[in-house]
């Protein structure tokens, strides 16, 4: 972009009251969070039941069951970035609707399956509706910069809630209607999501690139060469590999200790509820008291030990339930803190690119976890699944052991408007001169400035003066 064009942008201050949600923003956040949650609910409900109920399918083996569990991750990983880029060209709602249709088709194929191969095809089709990036981009289109962080947090919370509900609802539906009933239910949820998309979510006022949400191809190489970010990519890869592999064996282990399939949902309900209660203080320690690295290393070490004990000692009911609780405390804690660490470490304006790579790593981990768990179960038995994943967790611990403690930086996005004014370099320098502002990227074509700030050191008054001294009008 030419310097002349860059010179035409000024910062304008946003009044505090404008951080309140507008009616259209509230509708968009509610609708898209619900849409995202129901889609993930459909994917997750299969986890606690597929291994048990697939035994009635023709051709089922532990390896193929594991492949069916993780198959959605492969198509998600391959297609999520192309779908996000396609939404930039032809429109968010069109791409999201198309992805939901693919998800519905996959659910219907799996619901009518009589062989494990048909289940695998259905799961691949479910995953091919890879619209997570398009949903986040539409949410960014629908929200102003000053409320976007809260909007994204709502999406993140909805995913966690969906996972917890899926662990309970999946076994309950399967016990009454079989495995096909779970897939019929996911198809109905996806159809309802289509209705929500077109009736509740308002039309986007614009379609733009958002570097805090979407992938920026110009930043891809530099992001992939950051060792600190790669450690976190490997972490989410390992976490979801372990999760998917564990669910090849966990349902059978619960049956072995006398908890039949129709009652397992209640076990997951109790365990997930308690895990959430135990997780919250640990998140507070990590975030508020800035003990992120210690918490991270301790949690991975704890997960390594729990997996080892599941393989060696998890054959008694209460020991198994206690280990299951410890596993989900560790899993939920890592699932909550890893995205926060990505946000802290990503350079200003590169958060969307970093999260795109991170999400791809997550889905690849889910795919390989199903395959690895199935292969270990088929070749060596279910104890080997836990011991094999314990070995992976130990490798994971070694990979992250030497990482520097992440700086506790927060992302800020400040709106710009087109006006005559200072040069781009001057604008960046004025932001950088404020105490507590650690990184700045001004992107005139998006009309925003991306900042990384240390809130404990931030001179909010100085930042407000920079904003106030430059605005030509005030508005939302």
CSV table of N, CA, C and O in Angstrom, one decimal, residues 1 11 16 29 95 112 123 158 172 195 206 217 249 272 295 304 331 333 336 345 353 368 380 407 417 430 452:
chain,number,residue,atom,x,y,z
A,1,UNK,N,0.8,-1.2,0.0
A,1,UNK,CA,0.0,0.0,0.0
A,1,UNK,C,0.9,1.2,0.0
A,1,UNK,O,1.9,1.3,0.7
A,11,UNK,N,-7.0,7.9,13.8
A,11,UNK,CA,-7.7,7.2,14.9
A,11,UNK,C,-8.8,8.1,15.4
A,11,UNK,O,-8.7,9.3,15.4
A,16,UNK,N,-17.0,5.2,26.0
A,16,UNK,CA,-17.2,4.0,26.8
A,16,UNK,C,-18.5,3.4,26.7
A,16,UNK,O,-18.7,2.2,26.6
A,29,UNK,N,-24.4,-12.5,17.9
A,29,UNK,CA,-23.6,-13.3,18.9
A,29,UNK,C,-24.4,-14.5,19.4
A,29,UNK,O,-23.9,-15.6,19.4
A,95,UNK,N,-21.4,-19.8,2.5
A,95,UNK,CA,-20.5,-20.8,2.9
A,95,UNK,C,-20.9,-21.6,4.1
A,95,UNK,O,-20.8,-22.8,4.2
A,112,UNK,N,-28.0,-44.0,8.8
A,112,UNK,CA,-28.6,-45.2,8.0
A,112,UNK,C,-27.5,-46.2,7.8
A,112,UNK,O,-27.8,-47.2,7.1
A,123,UNK,N,-18.8,-39.7,8.9
A,123,UNK,CA,-18.0,-38.8,9.7
A,123,UNK,C,-17.1,-37.9,8.9
A,123,UNK,O,-16.9,-36.7,9.2
A,158,UNK,N,-19.3,-21.4,24.5
A,158,UNK,CA,-20.4,-22.2,23.9
A,158,UNK,C,-19.8,-23.6,23.5
A,158,UNK,O,-20.5,-24.6,23.6
A,172,UNK,N,-27.2,-41.0,26.7
A,172,UNK,CA,-28.6,-41.1,26.9
A,172,UNK,C,-29.4,-41.4,25.7
A,172,UNK,O,-30.3,-42.3,25.7
A,195,UNK,N,-32.0,-22.9,10.2
A,195,UNK,CA,-33.1,-21.9,10.4
A,195,UNK,C,-32.6,-20.7,11.2
A,195,UNK,O,-32.9,-19.6,10.9
A,206,UNK,N,-20.9,-5.8,6.1
A,206,UNK,CA,-19.7,-5.7,5.3
A,206,UNK,C,-19.0,-7.1,5.3
A,206,UNK,O,-19.3,-7.9,6.1
A,217,UNK,N,-2.5,-14.7,4.6
A,217,UNK,CA,-1.5,-15.5,4.0
A,217,UNK,C,-0.1,-14.9,4.0
A,217,UNK,O,0.9,-15.6,4.0
A,249,UNK,N,-11.0,-46.5,24.2
A,249,UNK,CA,-10.9,-47.4,25.3
A,249,UNK,C,-11.8,-47.1,26.5
A,249,UNK,O,-12.3,-48.0,27.2
A,272,UNK,N,-17.8,-34.3,34.7
A,272,UNK,CA,-17.6,-33.0,34.0
A,272,UNK,C,-18.0,-31.8,34.9
A,272,UNK,O,-17.3,-30.8,34.9
A,295,UNK,N,1.6,-23.6,35.6
A,295,UNK,CA,0.3,-24.3,35.5
A,295,UNK,C,0.3,-25.2,34.3
A,295,UNK,O,-0.2,-26.3,34.3
A,304,UNK,N,0.1,-36.8,32.0
A,304,UNK,CA,1.0,-38.0,31.8
A,304,UNK,C,0.8,-39.0,32.8
A,304,UNK,O,0.7,-40.2,32.5
A,331,UNK,N,-7.7,-31.8,31.0
A,331,UNK,CA,-8.1,-31.6,29.6
A,331,UNK,C,-8.8,-30.2,29.6
A,331,UNK,O,-8.5,-29.4,28.7
A,333,UNK,N,-8.7,-27.7,31.6
A,333,UNK,CA,-7.8,-26.6,31.9
A,333,UNK,C,-6.9,-26.2,30.7
A,333,UNK,O,-6.7,-25.1,30.3
A,336,UNK,N,-8.9,-24.6,27.9
A,336,UNK,CA,-9.2,-23.2,28.2
A,336,UNK,C,-8.0,-22.2,28.1
A,336,UNK,O,-8.1,-21.1,27.7
A,345,UNK,N,1.0,-14.8,22.8
A,345,UNK,CA,2.3,-14.9,22.1
A,345,UNK,C,2.2,-14.4,20.6
A,345,UNK,O,3.2,-14.0,20.1
A,353,UNK,N,-4.1,-15.6,12.1
A,353,UNK,CA,-3.3,-16.6,11.4
A,353,UNK,C,-2.8,-17.6,12.4
A,353,UNK,O,-2.8,-18.8,12.1
A,368,UNK,N,-5.6,-38.3,14.0
A,368,UNK,CA,-4.5,-39.3,14.2
A,368,UNK,C,-4.8,-40.0,15.6
A,368,UNK,O,-4.4,-41.1,15.8
A,380,UNK,N,-2.7,-54.5,20.8
A,380,UNK,CA,-2.2,-54.8,22.1
A,380,UNK,C,-3.3,-54.7,23.2
A,380,UNK,O,-3.0,-55.1,24.4
A,407,UNK,N,4.6,-13.9,28.0
A,407,UNK,CA,4.3,-12.6,28.6
A,407,UNK,C,2.8,-12.4,28.6
A,407,UNK,O,2.1,-12.8,27.7
A,417,UNK,N,-10.4,5.8,11.0
A,417,UNK,CA,-11.3,6.3,9.9
A,417,UNK,C,-10.5,7.1,8.9
A,417,UNK,O,-9.4,7.6,9.2
A,430,UNK,N,3.4,6.9,17.7
A,430,UNK,CA,2.6,7.5,18.8
A,430,UNK,C,2.0,6.4,19.7
A,430,UNK,O,2.0,6.5,20.9
A,452,UNK,N,-0.7,-4.9,21.1
A,452,UNK,CA,-0.5,-5.8,22.2
A,452,UNK,C,0.0,-5.0,23.4
A,452,UNK,O,0.9,-4.3,23.4
